[in-house]
PDB file of C-alpha atoms in Angstrom:
ATOM      1  CA  GLN C  83      54.110 -38.766  61.704  1.00  0.00           C
ATOM      2  CA  VAL C  84      52.144 -36.782  59.152  1.00  0.00           C
ATOM      3  CA  GLN C  85      53.011 -35.550  55.663  1.00  0.00           C
ATOM      4  CA  LEU C  86      51.519 -32.275  54.392  1.00  0.00           C
ATOM      5  CA  VAL C  87      50.965 -30.945  50.858  1.00  0.00           C
ATOM      6  CA  GLU C  88      49.507 -27.481  50.198  1.00  0.00           C
ATOM      7  CA  SER C  89      47.627 -26.469  47.063  1.00  0.00           C
ATOM      8  CA  GLY C  90      45.338 -23.727  45.776  1.00  0.00           C
ATOM      9  CA  GLY C  91      47.705 -20.780  45.520  1.00  0.00           C
ATOM     10  CA  GLY C  92      47.683 -18.410  42.582  1.00  0.00           C
ATOM     11  CA  LEU C  93      47.252 -14.845  41.378  1.00  0.00           C
ATOM     12  CA  VAL C  94      44.223 -12.811  42.423  1.00  0.00           C
ATOM     13  CA  GLN C  95      43.233  -9.143  42.328  1.00  0.00           C
ATOM     14  CA  ALA C  96      42.915  -7.148  45.516  1.00  0.00           C
ATOM     15  CA  GLY C  97      39.501  -7.745  47.038  1.00  0.00           C
ATOM     16  CA  GLY C  98      39.266 -11.210  45.562  1.00  0.00           C
ATOM     17  CA  SER C  99      39.286 -14.628  47.190  1.00  0.00           C
ATOM     18  CA  LEU C 100      41.330 -17.813  47.183  1.00  0.00           C
ATOM     19  CA  THR C 101      40.989 -21.118  48.995  1.00  0.00           C
ATOM     20  CA  LEU C 102      44.067 -23.044  50.063  1.00  0.00           C
ATOM     21  CA  SER C 103      44.014 -26.727  50.936  1.00  0.00           C
ATOM     22  CA  CYS C 104      46.390 -28.882  52.936  1.00  0.00           C
ATOM     23  CA  ALA C 105      46.233 -32.619  52.319  1.00  0.00           C
ATOM     24  CA  ALA C 106      47.618 -34.717  55.158  1.00  0.00           C
ATOM     25  CA  SER C 107      48.702 -38.326  55.248  1.00  0.00           C
ATOM     26  CA  GLY C 108      49.725 -40.413  58.214  1.00  0.00           C
ATOM     27  CA  ARG C 109      48.197 -41.988  61.279  1.00  0.00           C
ATOM     28  CA  THR C 110      45.924 -40.270  63.784  1.00  0.00           C
ATOM     29  CA  PHE C 111      45.393 -37.073  61.784  1.00  0.00           C
ATOM     30  CA  ASN C 112      42.642 -36.032  64.176  1.00  0.00           C
ATOM     31  CA  THR C 113      45.163 -35.708  67.041  1.00  0.00           C
ATOM     32  CA  TYR C 114      47.240 -33.047  65.240  1.00  0.00           C
ATOM     33  CA  VAL C 115      46.797 -29.342  65.763  1.00  0.00           C
ATOM     34  CA  MET C 116      46.973 -27.767  62.296  1.00  0.00           C
ATOM     35  CA  ALA C 117      48.171 -24.273  61.480  1.00  0.00           C
ATOM     36  CA  TRP C 118      48.859 -21.941  58.571  1.00  0.00           C
ATOM     37  CA  PHE C 119      51.891 -19.669  58.377  1.00  0.00           C
ATOM     38  CA  ARG C 120      53.070 -17.381  55.597  1.00  0.00           C
ATOM     39  CA  GLN C 121      56.317 -15.784  54.490  1.00  0.00           C
ATOM     40  CA  ALA C 122      56.495 -12.728  52.260  1.00  0.00           C
ATOM     41  CA  PRO C 123      59.649 -11.865  50.284  1.00  0.00           C
ATOM     42  CA  GLY C 124      62.276 -10.429  52.612  1.00  0.00           C
ATOM     43  CA  LYS C 125      60.074 -10.999  55.658  1.00  0.00           C
ATOM     44  CA  GLU C 126      60.048 -13.420  58.574  1.00  0.00           C
ATOM     45  CA  ARG C 127      57.575 -16.264  58.563  1.00  0.00           C
ATOM     46  CA  GLU C 128      54.439 -15.273  60.443  1.00  0.00           C
ATOM     47  CA  PHE C 129      51.445 -16.987  61.979  1.00  0.00           C
ATOM     48  CA  VAL C 130      48.145 -16.877  60.094  1.00  0.00           C
ATOM     49  CA  ALA C 131      45.664 -19.310  61.659  1.00  0.00           C
ATOM     50  CA  VAL C 132      45.452 -22.442  63.810  1.00  0.00           C
ATOM     51  CA  ILE C 133      42.719 -25.028  64.363  1.00  0.00           C
ATOM     52  CA  GLY C 134      42.347 -27.656  67.083  1.00  0.00           C
ATOM     53  CA  TRP C 135      41.827 -31.388  66.886  1.00  0.00           C
ATOM     54  CA  THR C 136      38.073 -31.337  66.341  1.00  0.00           C
ATOM     55  CA  GLY C 137      37.833 -28.068  64.416  1.00  0.00           C
ATOM     56  CA  ASP C 138      35.700 -26.447  67.109  1.00  0.00           C
ATOM     57  CA  THR C 139      38.490 -24.095  68.209  1.00  0.00           C
ATOM     58  CA  ALA C 140      40.431 -21.743  65.949  1.00  0.00           C
ATOM     59  CA  ASN C 141      42.540 -18.608  66.325  1.00  0.00           C
ATOM     60  CA  TYR C 142      43.702 -16.044  63.780  1.00  0.00           C
ATOM     61  CA  ALA C 143      46.337 -13.391  63.411  1.00  0.00           C
ATOM     62  CA  GLY C 144      44.890  -9.920  63.828  1.00  0.00           C
ATOM     63  CA  SER C 145      45.867  -9.040  60.267  1.00  0.00           C
ATOM     64  CA  VAL C 146      43.577 -11.719  58.798  1.00  0.00           C
ATOM     65  CA  LYS C 147      40.798 -12.011  61.377  1.00  0.00           C
ATOM     66  CA  GLY C 148      37.416 -11.479  59.778  1.00  0.00           C
ATOM     67  CA  ARG C 149      38.806 -12.155  56.294  1.00  0.00           C
ATOM     68  CA  PHE C 150      40.273 -15.675  56.560  1.00  0.00           C
ATOM     69  CA  THR C 151      38.561 -18.831  57.804  1.00  0.00           C
ATOM     70  CA  VAL C 152      40.317 -22.085  58.707  1.00  0.00           C
ATOM     71  CA  SER C 153      38.483 -25.404  58.813  1.00  0.00           C
ATOM     72  CA  ARG C 154      39.278 -29.111  58.795  1.00  0.00           C
ATOM     73  CA  ASP C 155      37.673 -32.326  57.634  1.00  0.00           C
ATOM     74  CA  ASN C 156      39.224 -35.175  59.577  1.00  0.00           C
ATOM     75  CA  ALA C 157      37.404 -37.785  57.496  1.00  0.00           C
ATOM     76  CA  LYS C 158      39.192 -36.464  54.398  1.00  0.00           C
ATOM     77  CA  ASN C 159      42.459 -35.564  56.170  1.00  0.00           C
ATOM     78  CA  THR C 160      42.164 -32.028  54.826  1.00  0.00           C
ATOM     79  CA  VAL C 161      42.639 -28.533  56.245  1.00  0.00           C
ATOM     80  CA  THR C 162      41.313 -25.516  54.346  1.00  0.00           C
ATOM     81  CA  LEU C 163      42.116 -21.814  54.530  1.00  0.00           C
ATOM     82  CA  ARG C 164      39.470 -19.648  52.895  1.00  0.00           C
ATOM     83  CA  MET C 165      40.810 -16.178  52.161  1.00  0.00           C
ATOM     84  CA  ASN C 166      38.447 -13.320  51.345  1.00  0.00           C
ATOM     85  CA  SER C 167      38.978  -9.601  50.745  1.00  0.00           C
ATOM     86  CA  LEU C 168      42.600 -10.210  49.849  1.00  0.00           C
ATOM     87  CA  LYS C 169      45.100  -7.366  50.026  1.00  0.00           C
ATOM     88  CA  PRO C 170      48.487  -6.929  48.325  1.00  0.00           C
ATOM     89  CA  GLU C 171      50.121  -7.354  51.729  1.00  0.00           C
ATOM     90  CA  ASP C 172      48.715 -10.895  51.848  1.00  0.00           C
ATOM     91  CA  THR C 173      51.164 -11.841  49.090  1.00  0.00           C
ATOM     92  CA  ALA C 174      53.362 -14.628  50.466  1.00  0.00           C
ATOM     93  CA  VAL C 175      54.181 -18.295  50.370  1.00  0.00           C
ATOM     94  CA  TYR C 176      51.641 -20.030  52.591  1.00  0.00           C
ATOM     95  CA  TYR C 177      52.660 -23.082  54.609  1.00  0.00           C
ATOM     96  CA  CYS C 178      50.613 -25.740  56.346  1.00  0.00           C
ATOM     97  CA  ALA C 179      52.046 -27.034  59.636  1.00  0.00           C
ATOM     98  CA  ALA C 180      51.165 -29.730  62.166  1.00  0.00           C
ATOM     99  CA  ARG C 181      51.797 -30.201  65.873  1.00  0.00           C
ATOM    100  CA  TYR C 182      51.132 -33.599  67.418  1.00  0.00           C
ATOM    101  CA  ASN C 183      48.891 -34.170  70.420  1.00  0.00           C
ATOM    102  CA  SER C 184      49.160 -30.694  71.887  1.00  0.00           C
ATOM    103  CA  GLY C 185      47.364 -27.424  72.405  1.00  0.00           C
ATOM    104  CA  LEU C 186      47.099 -24.553  69.947  1.00  0.00           C
ATOM    105  CA  SER C 187      50.178 -22.393  69.403  1.00  0.00           C
ATOM    106  CA  ILE C 188      51.045 -19.399  67.234  1.00  0.00           C
ATOM    107  CA  LEU C 189      54.793 -20.082  67.505  1.00  0.00           C
ATOM    108  CA  GLU C 190      56.308 -21.857  64.517  1.00  0.00           C
ATOM    109  CA  LYS C 191      59.023 -23.490  66.632  1.00  0.00           C
ATOM    110  CA  PHE C 192      56.444 -25.828  68.163  1.00  0.00           C
ATOM    111  CA  TYR C 193      55.390 -27.265  64.791  1.00  0.00           C
ATOM    112  CA  ASN C 194      57.437 -30.228  63.651  1.00  0.00           C
ATOM    113  CA  TYR C 195      55.722 -31.058  60.348  1.00  0.00           C
ATOM    114  CA  TRP C 196      55.573 -28.664  57.393  1.00  0.00           C
ATOM    115  CA  GLY C 197      54.305 -28.644  53.831  1.00  0.00           C
ATOM    116  CA  GLN C 198      56.288 -27.318  50.870  1.00  0.00           C
ATOM    117  CA  GLY C 199      54.309 -24.085  50.617  1.00  0.00           C
ATOM    118  CA  THR C 200      52.050 -22.569  47.967  1.00  0.00           C
ATOM    119  CA  GLN C 201      52.431 -19.090  46.457  1.00  0.00           C
ATOM    120  CA  VAL C 202      49.673 -16.505  46.836  1.00  0.00           C
ATOM    121  CA  THR C 203      50.064 -13.267  44.884  1.00  0.00           C
ATOM    122  CA  VAL C 204      47.579 -10.415  45.273  1.00  0.00           C
ATOM    123  CA  SER C 205      47.778  -7.663  42.662  1.00  0.00           C
ATOM    124  CA  SER C 206      46.783  -4.070  43.323  1.00  0.00           C
TER     125      SER C 206
END
């Protein structure tokens, strides 16, 4: 099993940047596919980004591609989401999620470990 804790959320102006971190604890962190999802007020939770075991493979939602970058440091048990050129529509609670010993997926139902979420608010 793995436990996840997100941090780094806050308030930023449109066009600004924020970096979110996900600290993981548990055995065999390097065998977990790690993903970021977000949920805006009144909206369904949606996929943001996913990164494979080694960090060499990553995929992004079309709405964030070119603006967000996901990375991982297995030695530090940390996953990072760097968010640039933020827009008001990026405002949401951002969640870190893990899927054990599997391939990459954009579907939240396949992730069995979740962090508590961190709030990102982008002002216009």
